[in-house]
Amino acid sequence: MIHDRGKIKWASLMLPEHVEMLQEFFYEESSKEKPVLNEDCVHEMELTLQQALQSNHKVKLSYYQNGSFESVFGHIVKLQSTEKKITIQEASVKKKIPFDNIVAIELLYEE
């Protein structure tokens, strides 16, 4: 079996400036831009949101945060129109997500 040390074996040959540049490159590579949603998509998400509230179905909520996309599964507990946030409960954890960060809402039908 081969025990390769990966990047560690090259670390002694690199200048600190090069290491810093590589770290910045990989950080920029991993971050993504927030998509711009068209009116039809926003309207469809609003309808799905209303249906989830009325039927109390579980949803998968995808949202944008800090350069990446996150997903949360749970029931929508509250809509706060003044704060422009949705409160979703996943098991015993409640999470507030801003309306502007939401990318997709999907109803999950439990059997």
Coordinates of N, CA and C in Angstrom, one line a residue:
M1 N 0.8 -1.2 0.0 CA 0.0 0.0 0.0 C 0.9 1.2 0.0
I2 N 0.5 2.2 -0.8 CA 1.3 3.5 -0.9 C 0.7 4.5 0.0
H3 N 1.6 5.1 0.8 CA 1.2 6.1 1.8 C 1.8 7.4 1.2
D4 N 0.9 8.1 0.5 CA 1.3 9.4 -0.1 C 0.9 10.5 0.8
R5 N 1.8 11.5 1.0 CA 1.6 12.6 1.9 C 0.8 13.8 1.2
G6 N 0.5 13.6 -0.1 CA -0.2 14.6 -0.8 C 0.5 15.9 -0.9
K7 N -0.2 17.0 -0.5 CA 0.3 18.4 -0.6 C 1.4 18.6 0.4
I8 N 1.5 17.9 1.4 CA 2.5 18.1 2.5 C 3.9 18.0 2.0
K9 N 4.2 17.1 1.1 CA 5.5 16.9 0.6 C 6.0 18.1 -0.2
W10 N 5.1 18.9 -0.7 CA 5.5 20.0 -1.5 C 5.6 21.3 -0.7
A11 N 5.0 21.3 0.5 CA 4.9 22.5 1.3 C 6.3 23.2 1.6
S12 N 7.3 22.4 1.8 CA 8.6 22.9 2.1 C 9.3 23.6 0.9
L13 N 8.8 23.3 -0.3 CA 9.4 23.9 -1.5 C 8.7 25.2 -1.9
M14 N 7.6 25.5 -1.3 CA 6.8 26.7 -1.7 C 7.0 27.9 -0.8
L15 N 7.1 29.0 -1.4 CA 7.2 30.3 -0.6 C 5.8 30.6 0.0
P16 N 5.8 31.3 1.2 CA 4.5 31.6 1.8 C 3.6 32.4 0.9
E17 N 4.2 33.2 0.1 CA 3.3 34.0 -0.9 C 2.6 33.1 -1.8
H18 N 3.3 32.1 -2.3 CA 2.6 31.1 -3.2 C 1.5 30.4 -2.5
V19 N 1.8 30.0 -1.3 CA 0.7 29.2 -0.5 C -0.5 30.1 -0.4
E20 N -0.3 31.4 0.0 CA -1.4 32.4 0.1 C -2.2 32.6 -1.2
M21 N -1.4 32.7 -2.3 CA -2.1 32.8 -3.6 C -2.9 31.6 -3.9
L22 N -2.4 30.4 -3.6 CA -3.2 29.2 -3.9 C -4.4 29.1 -3.0
Q23 N -4.3 29.5 -1.8 CA -5.5 29.5 -0.9 C -6.6 30.5 -1.4
E24 N -6.2 31.6 -1.8 CA -7.1 32.6 -2.4 C -7.8 32.1 -3.7
F25 N -7.0 31.4 -4.5 CA -7.5 30.9 -5.7 C -8.6 29.8 -5.5
F26 N -8.3 28.9 -4.5 CA -9.2 27.8 -4.2 C -10.5 28.4 -3.5
Y27 N -10.3 29.5 -2.7 CA -11.5 30.1 -2.1 C -12.4 30.8 -3.2
E28 N -11.8 31.5 -4.1 CA -12.5 32.1 -5.2 C -13.2 31.1 -6.1
E29 N -12.5 30.0 -6.3 CA -13.0 29.0 -7.2 C -14.3 28.3 -6.6
S30 N -14.3 28.2 -5.3 CA -15.4 27.5 -4.6 C -16.6 28.4 -4.4
S31 N -16.5 29.7 -4.3 CA -17.6 30.6 -4.1 C -18.4 30.8 -5.4
K32 N -19.7 30.9 -5.3 CA -20.6 31.0 -6.5 C -21.4 32.3 -6.4
E33 N -21.9 32.7 -7.5 CA -22.7 33.9 -7.5 C -24.1 33.6 -7.3
K34 N -24.8 34.6 -6.7 CA -26.2 34.4 -6.4 C -27.0 34.5 -7.7
P35 N -27.9 33.6 -8.1 CA -28.6 33.7 -9.3 C -29.7 34.7 -9.3
V36 N -30.0 35.3 -10.4 CA -31.1 36.3 -10.5 C -32.3 35.5 -11.0
L37 N -33.4 35.5 -10.2 CA -34.6 34.8 -10.6 C -35.5 35.7 -11.4
N38 N -36.2 35.1 -12.4 CA -37.1 35.8 -13.2 C -38.5 35.8 -12.5
E39 N -39.4 36.6 -13.0 CA -40.7 36.8 -12.3 C -41.5 35.5 -12.3
D40 N -41.5 34.7 -13.3 CA -42.2 33.5 -13.4 C -41.7 32.5 -12.3
C41 N -40.4 32.4 -12.1 CA -39.9 31.6 -11.1 C -40.3 32.0 -9.7
V42 N -40.2 33.3 -9.4 CA -40.6 33.9 -8.1 C -42.1 33.6 -7.9
H43 N -42.9 33.8 -8.9 CA -44.4 33.6 -8.7 C -44.6 32.1 -8.4
E44 N -43.9 31.2 -9.1 CA -44.1 29.8 -8.8 C -43.7 29.4 -7.4
M45 N -42.6 30.0 -6.9 CA -42.1 29.8 -5.6 C -43.1 30.3 -4.5
E46 N -43.8 31.4 -4.8 CA -44.8 32.0 -3.9 C -46.0 31.0 -3.9
L47 N -46.4 30.5 -5.0 CA -47.5 29.5 -5.0 C -47.2 28.3 -4.2
T48 N -46.0 27.8 -4.4 CA -45.5 26.6 -3.6 C -45.5 26.9 -2.1
L49 N -45.0 28.1 -1.8 CA -44.9 28.5 -0.4 C -46.3 28.6 0.2
Q50 N -47.3 29.1 -0.5 CA -48.7 29.2 0.0 C -49.3 27.8 0.2
Q51 N -49.0 26.9 -0.8 CA -49.5 25.6 -0.7 C -48.9 24.8 0.5
A52 N -47.6 25.0 0.7 CA -47.0 24.4 1.9 C -47.5 24.9 3.2
L53 N -47.8 26.2 3.3 CA -48.4 26.7 4.5 C -49.8 26.2 4.8
Q54 N -50.6 26.1 3.7 CA -52.0 25.7 3.9 C -52.1 24.2 4.2
S55 N -51.3 23.4 3.6 CA -51.3 21.9 3.8 C -50.4 21.4 4.8
N56 N -49.5 22.3 5.3 CA -48.5 21.9 6.3 C -47.6 20.8 5.9
H57 N -47.3 20.8 4.6 CA -46.4 19.8 4.0 C -44.9 20.1 4.3
K58 N -44.1 19.1 4.4 CA -42.7 19.3 4.5 C -42.1 19.9 3.2
V59 N -41.1 20.8 3.3 CA -40.5 21.4 2.1 C -39.0 21.2 2.1
K60 N -38.4 21.3 0.9 CA -37.0 21.4 0.8 C -36.8 22.8 0.3
L61 N -36.1 23.6 1.1 CA -35.8 25.0 0.8 C -34.3 25.2 0.5
S62 N -34.0 25.6 -0.7 CA -32.7 25.9 -1.2 C -32.4 27.4 -1.1
Y63 N -31.3 27.8 -0.5 CA -31.0 29.2 -0.4 C -29.5 29.5 -0.6
Y64 N -29.2 30.7 -0.9 CA -27.9 31.2 -1.1 C -27.3 31.9 0.2
Q65 N -26.1 31.5 0.6 CA -25.5 32.1 1.8 C -24.0 32.0 1.7
N66 N -23.4 33.2 1.8 CA -21.9 33.3 1.8 C -21.2 32.6 0.7
G67 N -21.7 32.8 -0.5 CA -21.0 32.2 -1.7 C -21.3 30.8 -2.0
S68 N -22.3 30.2 -1.3 CA -22.6 28.8 -1.6 C -24.1 28.5 -1.4
F69 N -24.5 27.4 -1.9 CA -25.9 27.1 -1.8 C -26.1 26.0 -0.7
E70 N -27.2 26.3 0.1 CA -27.5 25.4 1.2 C -28.9 24.9 1.0
S71 N -29.3 23.8 1.6 CA -30.6 23.3 1.6 C -31.0 22.9 3.0
V72 N -32.3 23.1 3.3 CA -32.9 22.7 4.6 C -34.2 22.1 4.3
F73 N -34.5 21.0 5.1 CA -35.7 20.3 5.0 C -36.5 20.6 6.3
G74 N -37.8 20.8 6.2 CA -38.6 21.0 7.4 C -40.0 21.6 7.0
H75 N -40.7 22.0 8.1 CA -42.0 22.6 7.9 C -41.9 24.1 8.1
I76 N -42.6 24.9 7.3 CA -42.6 26.3 7.4 C -43.5 26.7 8.6
V77 N -42.9 27.4 9.6 CA -43.5 27.7 10.8 C -44.2 29.1 10.7
K78 N -43.4 30.1 10.1 CA -43.9 31.4 10.2 C -43.3 32.2 9.0
L79 N -44.1 33.1 8.4 CA -43.7 34.1 7.4 C -43.7 35.5 8.1
Q80 N -42.5 36.1 8.1 CA -42.4 37.4 8.7 C -42.2 38.5 7.6
S81 N -43.3 39.0 7.2 CA -43.3 40.0 6.1 C -42.6 41.3 6.4
T82 N -42.6 41.7 7.7 CA -41.9 42.9 8.0 C -40.4 42.7 8.0
E83 N -39.9 41.6 8.4 CA -38.5 41.3 8.4 C -38.1 40.6 7.1
K84 N -39.0 40.3 6.3 CA -38.8 39.6 5.0 C -38.0 38.3 5.2
K85 N -38.5 37.4 6.2 CA -37.9 36.2 6.5 C -38.9 35.1 6.6
I86 N -38.4 33.8 6.3 CA -39.2 32.6 6.5 C -38.6 31.9 7.7
T87 N -39.4 31.4 8.6 CA -38.9 30.6 9.7 C -39.3 29.1 9.4
I88 N -38.3 28.3 9.3 CA -38.5 26.9 9.0 C -38.0 26.0 10.1
Q89 N -38.8 25.0 10.5 CA -38.4 24.1 11.6 C -38.0 22.8 11.1
E90 N -36.7 22.4 11.4 CA -36.1 21.2 11.0 C -35.8 20.4 12.3
A91 N -36.6 19.4 12.6 CA -36.6 18.6 13.8 C -36.8 19.6 15.0
S92 N -35.8 19.8 15.8 CA -36.0 20.8 17.0 C -35.3 22.1 16.7
V93 N -34.8 22.3 15.5 CA -34.1 23.5 15.2 C -34.9 24.4 14.3
K94 N -35.0 25.7 14.7 CA -35.7 26.7 13.8 C -34.7 27.5 13.2
K95 N -34.9 27.8 11.9 CA -33.9 28.6 11.1 C -34.7 29.7 10.4
K96 N -34.2 30.9 10.4 CA -34.7 32.1 9.7 C -33.9 32.3 8.5
I97 N -34.6 32.4 7.3 CA -34.0 32.5 6.0 C -34.6 33.8 5.3
P98 N -33.8 34.7 4.9 CA -34.3 35.9 4.2 C -35.0 35.5 2.9
F99 N -36.1 36.2 2.5 CA -36.8 35.9 1.3 C -35.8 36.1 0.1
D100 N -35.0 37.1 0.1 CA -34.1 37.4 -1.0 C -33.1 36.3 -1.3
N101 N -32.8 35.5 -0.3 CA -31.7 34.4 -0.4 C -32.3 33.1 -1.0
I102 N -33.6 33.0 -1.0 CA -34.3 31.7 -1.4 C -34.1 31.6 -2.9
V103 N -33.7 30.4 -3.3 CA -33.4 30.0 -4.7 C -34.5 29.1 -5.2
A104 N -35.0 28.1 -4.4 CA -36.0 27.2 -4.8 C -36.7 26.6 -3.6
I105 N -38.0 26.3 -3.8 CA -38.8 25.7 -2.8 C -39.5 24.5 -3.4
E106 N -39.4 23.3 -2.8 CA -40.0 22.1 -3.3 C -40.8 21.4 -2.2
L107 N -42.1 21.1 -2.6 CA -42.9 20.3 -1.6 C -42.5 18.9 -1.6
L108 N -42.4 18.3 -0.4 CA -42.1 16.9 -0.2 C -43.4 16.2 0.3
Y109 N -43.9 15.3 -0.4 CA -45.1 14.6 0.0 C -44.7 13.3 0.8
E110 N -45.0 13.3 2.0 CA -44.7 12.2 2.9 C -45.8 11.1 2.7
E111 N -45.3 9.9 2.7 CA -46.2 8.8 2.5 C -46.4 8.0 3.8

